[in-house]
mmCIF file of C-alpha atoms in Angstrom:
data_model
loop_
_atom_site.group_PDB
_atom_site.id
_atom_site.type_symbol
_atom_site.label_atom_id
_atom_site.label_comp_id
_atom_site.label_asym_id
_atom_site.label_seq_id
_atom_site.Cartn_x
_atom_site.Cartn_y
_atom_site.Cartn_z
ATOM 1 C CA MET L 4 157.726 29.469 -93.705
ATOM 2 C CA ASN L 5 160.095 32.125 -92.136
ATOM 3 C CA ASP L 6 157.132 34.347 -91.221
ATOM 4 C CA ASP L 7 155.395 31.369 -89.466
ATOM 5 C CA ILE L 8 158.557 30.735 -87.469
ATOM 6 C CA THR L 9 158.823 34.355 -86.288
ATOM 7 C CA VAL L 10 155.168 34.524 -85.363
ATOM 8 C CA VAL L 11 155.381 31.364 -83.319
ATOM 9 C CA GLY L 12 158.610 32.599 -81.746
ATOM 10 C CA GLU L 13 157.145 35.966 -80.844
ATOM 11 C CA THR L 14 154.072 34.150 -79.436
ATOM 12 C CA SER L 15 156.016 31.874 -77.269
ATOM 13 C CA LEU L 16 158.200 34.850 -75.988
ATOM 14 C CA ALA L 17 155.005 36.858 -75.201
ATOM 15 C CA ASP L 18 153.671 33.817 -73.217
ATOM 16 C CA ASP L 19 156.889 33.509 -71.278
ATOM 17 C CA THR L 20 156.868 37.328 -70.593
ATOM 18 C CA TYR L 21 153.300 37.083 -69.519
ATOM 19 C CA ARG L 22 153.964 34.291 -67.050
ATOM 20 C CA THR L 23 157.024 36.040 -65.571
ATOM 21 C CA LEU L 24 155.079 39.236 -64.965
ATOM 22 C CA LEU L 25 152.164 37.346 -63.533
ATOM 23 C CA ASP L 26 154.398 35.472 -61.241
ATOM 24 C CA ASP L 27 155.916 38.857 -60.098
ATOM 25 C CA ILE L 28 152.427 40.317 -59.322
ATOM 26 C CA LEU L 29 151.422 37.169 -57.535
ATOM 27 C CA ALA L 30 154.510 37.176 -55.467
ATOM 28 C CA ALA L 31 154.172 40.789 -54.670
ATOM 29 C CA ARG L 32 157.433 41.713 -56.463
ATOM 30 C CA LEU L 33 155.340 44.078 -58.541
ATOM 31 C CA THR L 34 153.277 45.683 -55.837
ATOM 32 C CA GLY L 35 149.855 47.203 -56.031
ATOM 33 C CA GLY L 36 150.009 50.833 -57.289
ATOM 34 C CA ALA L 37 153.365 50.308 -58.895
ATOM 35 C CA VAL L 38 153.784 52.124 -62.258
ATOM 36 C CA VAL L 39 154.342 49.706 -65.123
ATOM 37 C CA GLN L 40 156.901 51.060 -67.537
ATOM 38 C CA GLU L 41 156.934 48.960 -70.714
ATOM 39 C CA ARG L 42 160.450 49.935 -71.941
ATOM 40 C CA ARG L 43 162.042 49.450 -68.487
ATOM 41 C CA LEU L 44 160.406 46.042 -68.069
ATOM 42 C CA ALA L 45 161.333 44.989 -71.477
ATOM 43 C CA THR L 46 165.020 45.941 -70.869
ATOM 44 C CA LYS L 47 164.881 44.066 -67.571
ATOM 45 C CA LEU L 48 163.564 40.953 -68.996
ATOM 46 C CA GLY L 49 165.684 41.141 -72.149
ATOM 47 C CA VAL L 50 162.778 41.203 -74.559
ATOM 48 C CA SER L 51 161.672 43.491 -77.293
ATOM 49 C CA ARG L 52 158.705 45.747 -76.721
ATOM 50 C CA SER L 53 156.408 43.617 -78.993
ATOM 51 C CA PRO L 54 156.026 40.630 -76.631
ATOM 52 C CA MET L 55 156.200 42.970 -73.572
ATOM 53 C CA ARG L 56 153.245 44.907 -75.041
ATOM 54 C CA ASP L 57 151.323 41.751 -75.707
ATOM 55 C CA ALA L 58 151.918 40.466 -72.074
ATOM 56 C CA LEU L 59 150.828 43.686 -70.503
ATOM 57 C CA GLY L 60 147.762 43.848 -72.646
ATOM 58 C CA ARG L 61 146.726 40.384 -71.439
ATOM 59 C CA LEU L 62 147.341 41.374 -67.762
ATOM 60 C CA GLU L 63 145.241 44.522 -68.217
ATOM 61 C CA GLY L 64 142.463 42.579 -69.883
ATOM 62 C CA GLN L 65 142.420 40.252 -66.718
ATOM 63 C CA GLY L 66 142.179 43.333 -64.516
ATOM 64 C CA LEU L 67 145.537 42.923 -62.851
ATOM 65 C CA LEU L 68 146.854 46.008 -64.507
ATOM 66 C CA VAL L 69 144.749 49.248 -64.546
ATOM 67 C CA ARG L 70 144.912 52.805 -65.808
ATOM 68 C CA ASN L 71 145.088 55.537 -63.173
ATOM 69 C CA SER L 72 143.460 58.825 -63.528
ATOM 70 C CA LYS L 73 146.278 60.036 -65.681
ATOM 71 C CA GLY L 74 146.032 57.053 -67.970
ATOM 72 C CA VAL L 75 149.279 55.474 -66.722
ATOM 73 C CA LEU L 76 149.390 51.639 -66.401
ATOM 74 C CA THR L 77 149.782 50.411 -62.838
ATOM 75 C CA VAL L 78 149.441 47.184 -60.918
ATOM 76 C CA ARG L 79 146.056 46.927 -59.511
ATOM 77 C CA VAL L 80 145.568 47.423 -55.728
ATOM 78 C CA ILE L 81 143.486 44.612 -54.486
ATOM 79 C CA THR L 82 141.086 46.069 -51.842
ATOM 80 C CA LEU L 83 139.585 44.196 -48.855
ATOM 81 C CA GLN L 84 136.297 44.418 -50.776
ATOM 82 C CA ASP L 85 137.952 42.944 -53.877
ATOM 83 C CA TYR L 86 139.222 40.102 -51.631
ATOM 84 C CA LEU L 87 135.867 39.483 -49.981
ATOM 85 C CA ASN L 88 134.139 39.487 -53.355
ATOM 86 C CA SER L 89 136.679 36.988 -54.713
ATOM 87 C CA LEU L 90 136.266 34.723 -51.769
ATOM 88 C CA ALA L 91 132.467 34.843 -52.220
ATOM 89 C CA MET L 92 132.861 33.621 -55.720
ATOM 90 C CA ARG L 93 135.195 30.810 -54.605
ATOM 91 C CA LEU L 94 132.639 29.842 -51.968
ATOM 92 C CA LEU L 95 130.060 29.525 -54.705
ATOM 93 C CA VAL L 96 132.360 27.401 -56.995
ATOM 94 C CA GLU L 97 135.062 25.614 -55.179
ATOM 95 C CA PRO L 98 132.974 23.377 -52.844
ATOM 96 C CA SER L 99 131.065 22.058 -55.958
ATOM 97 C CA ALA L 100 134.368 21.629 -57.772
ATOM 98 C CA ALA L 101 135.751 19.540 -54.768
ATOM 99 C CA ALA L 102 132.809 17.349 -54.886
ATOM 100 C CA LEU L 103 133.164 16.742 -58.698
ATOM 101 C CA ALA L 104 136.947 16.218 -58.177
ATOM 102 C CA SER L 105 136.385 13.498 -55.550
ATOM 103 C CA ALA L 106 135.137 11.248 -58.285
ATOM 104 C CA SER L 107 137.848 11.688 -60.855
ATOM 105 C CA MET L 108 141.037 13.151 -59.322
ATOM 106 C CA ASP L 109 143.859 10.577 -60.136
ATOM 107 C CA VAL L 110 145.208 8.749 -57.022
ATOM 108 C CA SER L 111 148.754 9.578 -58.055
ATOM 109 C CA GLN L 112 147.896 13.309 -57.929
ATOM 110 C CA ILE L 113 146.326 12.912 -54.521
ATOM 111 C CA ASN L 114 149.395 11.065 -53.248
ATOM 112 C CA SER L 115 151.658 13.775 -54.716
ATOM 113 C CA LEU L 116 149.692 16.521 -52.983
ATOM 114 C CA GLN L 117 149.791 14.490 -49.789
ATOM 115 C CA ALA L 118 153.464 14.242 -49.940
ATOM 116 C CA MET L 119 153.839 17.894 -50.413
ATOM 117 C CA LEU L 120 151.534 18.716 -47.376
ATOM 118 C CA ASP L 121 153.309 16.129 -45.265
ATOM 119 C CA ARG L 122 156.626 17.752 -45.877
ATOM 120 C CA LEU L 123 155.081 21.205 -44.948
ATOM 121 C CA ASP L 124 153.452 19.742 -41.787
ATOM 122 C CA ALA L 125 156.832 18.238 -40.664
ATOM 123 C CA ASP L 126 158.739 21.522 -41.115
ATOM 124 C CA ALA L 127 158.263 24.016 -38.278
ATOM 125 C CA ASP L 128 159.293 26.898 -40.396
ATOM 126 C CA PRO L 129 158.612 25.778 -44.075
ATOM 127 C CA ASP L 130 159.698 28.026 -47.125
ATOM 128 C CA PRO L 131 156.618 30.223 -47.737
ATOM 129 C CA SER L 132 157.151 29.641 -51.605
ATOM 130 C CA LEU L 133 156.554 26.000 -50.944
ATOM 131 C CA VAL L 134 153.313 26.727 -48.964
ATOM 132 C CA TRP L 135 152.006 28.754 -51.854
ATOM 133 C CA GLN L 136 153.098 26.113 -54.366
ATOM 134 C CA PHE L 137 151.145 23.573 -52.436
ATOM 135 C CA ASP L 138 148.188 25.743 -52.221
ATOM 136 C CA ASP L 139 148.269 26.396 -55.939
ATOM 137 C CA ALA L 140 148.616 22.710 -56.708
ATOM 138 C CA LEU L 141 145.660 21.638 -54.518
ATOM 139 C CA HIS L 142 143.074 24.423 -55.391
ATOM 140 C CA ASN L 143 143.960 24.664 -59.114
ATOM 141 C CA GLY L 144 144.239 20.807 -59.307
ATOM 142 C CA ILE L 145 140.685 20.480 -57.853
ATOM 143 C CA GLY L 146 139.417 22.956 -60.404
ATOM 144 C CA THR L 147 140.971 21.022 -63.312
ATOM 145 C CA ALA L 148 139.829 17.619 -61.784
ATOM 146 C CA SER L 149 136.152 18.960 -61.613
ATOM 147 C CA GLY L 150 136.003 18.393 -65.329
ATOM 148 C CA ASN L 151 134.307 21.719 -65.733
ATOM 149 C CA PRO L 152 136.612 24.135 -67.480
ATOM 150 C CA PHE L 153 134.427 27.150 -66.427
ATOM 151 C CA MET L 154 134.821 26.286 -62.824
ATOM 152 C CA ALA L 155 138.580 25.740 -63.223
ATOM 153 C CA GLU L 156 139.109 29.136 -64.937
ATOM 154 C CA THR L 157 136.897 30.913 -62.327
ATOM 155 C CA ILE L 158 138.930 29.297 -59.527
ATOM 156 C CA ILE L 159 142.251 30.452 -61.106
ATOM 157 C CA GLN L 160 141.028 33.846 -61.678
ATOM 158 C CA MET L 161 139.499 34.423 -58.172
ATOM 159 C CA ARG L 162 142.478 32.865 -56.487
ATOM 160 C CA ARG L 163 144.799 35.292 -58.219
ATOM 161 C CA TYR L 164 143.044 38.130 -56.471
ATOM 162 C CA THR L 165 143.076 36.504 -53.079
ATOM 163 C CA THR L 166 146.659 35.475 -53.413
ATOM 164 C CA ILE L 167 147.841 39.008 -54.321
ATOM 165 C CA PHE L 168 145.816 40.311 -51.345
ATOM 166 C CA GLU L 169 147.321 37.920 -48.834
ATOM 167 C CA ARG L 170 150.847 38.143 -50.120
ATOM 168 C CA GLN L 171 150.967 41.856 -50.421
ATOM 169 C CA ARG L 172 149.610 42.372 -46.930
ATOM 170 C CA ARG L 173 151.506 39.328 -45.487
ATOM 171 C CA LEU L 174 148.232 38.158 -43.963
ATOM 172 C CA ALA L 175 148.746 34.316 -44.761
ATOM 173 C CA GLN L 176 150.236 32.306 -42.001
ATOM 174 C CA ARG L 177 153.217 30.247 -42.778
ATOM 175 C CA LYS L 178 151.283 27.006 -42.442
ATOM 176 C CA PRO L 179 147.693 28.088 -43.193
ATOM 177 C CA GLY L 180 144.947 25.596 -43.074
ATOM 178 C CA ILE L 181 147.032 22.454 -42.640
ATOM 179 C CA SER L 182 144.352 20.504 -40.908
ATOM 180 C CA ASP L 183 141.669 21.595 -43.414
ATOM 181 C CA HIS L 184 143.945 20.536 -46.361
ATOM 182 C CA HIS L 185 144.513 17.144 -44.753
ATOM 183 C CA ALA L 186 140.808 16.774 -44.560
ATOM 184 C CA ILE L 187 140.278 17.831 -48.081
ATOM 185 C CA LEU L 188 142.743 15.313 -49.378
ATOM 186 C CA ALA L 189 141.228 12.608 -47.213
ATOM 187 C CA ALA L 190 137.771 13.280 -48.649
ATOM 188 C CA LEU L 191 139.217 13.202 -52.167
ATOM 189 C CA ARG L 192 140.959 9.868 -51.460
ATOM 190 C CA ALA L 193 137.765 8.457 -50.000
ATOM 191 C CA ARG L 194 135.695 9.501 -53.170
ATOM 192 C CA ASP L 195 133.411 11.220 -50.602
ATOM 193 C CA ALA L 196 131.732 14.016 -52.569
ATOM 194 C CA ASP L 197 129.678 15.428 -49.628
ATOM 195 C CA ALA L 198 132.742 15.617 -47.411
ATOM 196 C CA ALA L 199 134.866 17.217 -49.881
ATOM 197 C CA ARG L 200 132.165 19.856 -50.617
ATOM 198 C CA ASP L 201 131.651 20.603 -46.847
ATOM 199 C CA ILE L 202 135.254 20.729 -45.876
ATOM 200 C CA MET L 203 136.193 23.063 -48.755
ATOM 201 C CA GLY L 204 133.373 25.381 -47.833
ATOM 202 C CA LEU L 205 134.408 25.336 -44.191
ATOM 203 C CA HIS L 206 138.141 25.887 -45.240
ATOM 204 C CA LEU L 207 137.235 29.057 -47.234
ATOM 205 C CA GLU L 208 134.916 30.372 -44.547
ATOM 206 C CA ARG L 209 137.845 30.062 -42.025
ATOM 207 C CA VAL L 210 140.114 31.818 -44.400
ATOM 208 C CA ARG L 211 137.550 34.696 -44.702
ATOM 209 C CA GLU L 212 137.103 34.785 -40.984
ATOM 210 C CA GLY L 213 140.905 34.865 -40.409
ATOM 211 C CA VAL L 214 141.412 37.843 -42.664
ATOM 212 C CA LEU L 215 138.464 39.808 -41.233
ATOM 213 C CA SER L 216 139.843 39.296 -37.701
ATOM 214 C CA THR L 217 142.891 41.347 -38.716
ATOM 215 C CA TYR L 218 140.795 44.436 -39.482
#
């Protein structure tokens, strides 16, 4: 019984450590190319090296941490090509996910997203963290509401790459895609699958064009 409790505790701590490190990577607090020192990070987060090693292994398995030519673990640098490839995958998946979600997304969830968006829209200078919070809630929520777990997981994984790229290079505007997001929510509320598909595709194409215009 004691061994079981220990294993569960270590697993929970490893999960917490993983989420903390993932958030740091997505928020660009751990920047691309930064060397990852297991012992130093474990000390900083106040965890033993076992859950830290587990968390780092998961991030490496997901491609967010990589080994350099000397075998040293570093935060992956997301290149423009990585970004464009990720967006291409999102363009293949997210419009269809939005169409599926239009039939099943709960009205209360749509209302909650609308309230978040309205607050951002009314604020001339919203907190960037709230902008990202809404973006996560909308896109990942659509993936989940599609009812297809493979679509949902693909959206989560591809959005990690695009989010890291945008945040590390400060390319995202403070209020990106507000009108697109309003239109997406309107299509979801109307249960209009064709409109949801078309607007999501247009939104992602505009994101792509906006990034390319800076290069």
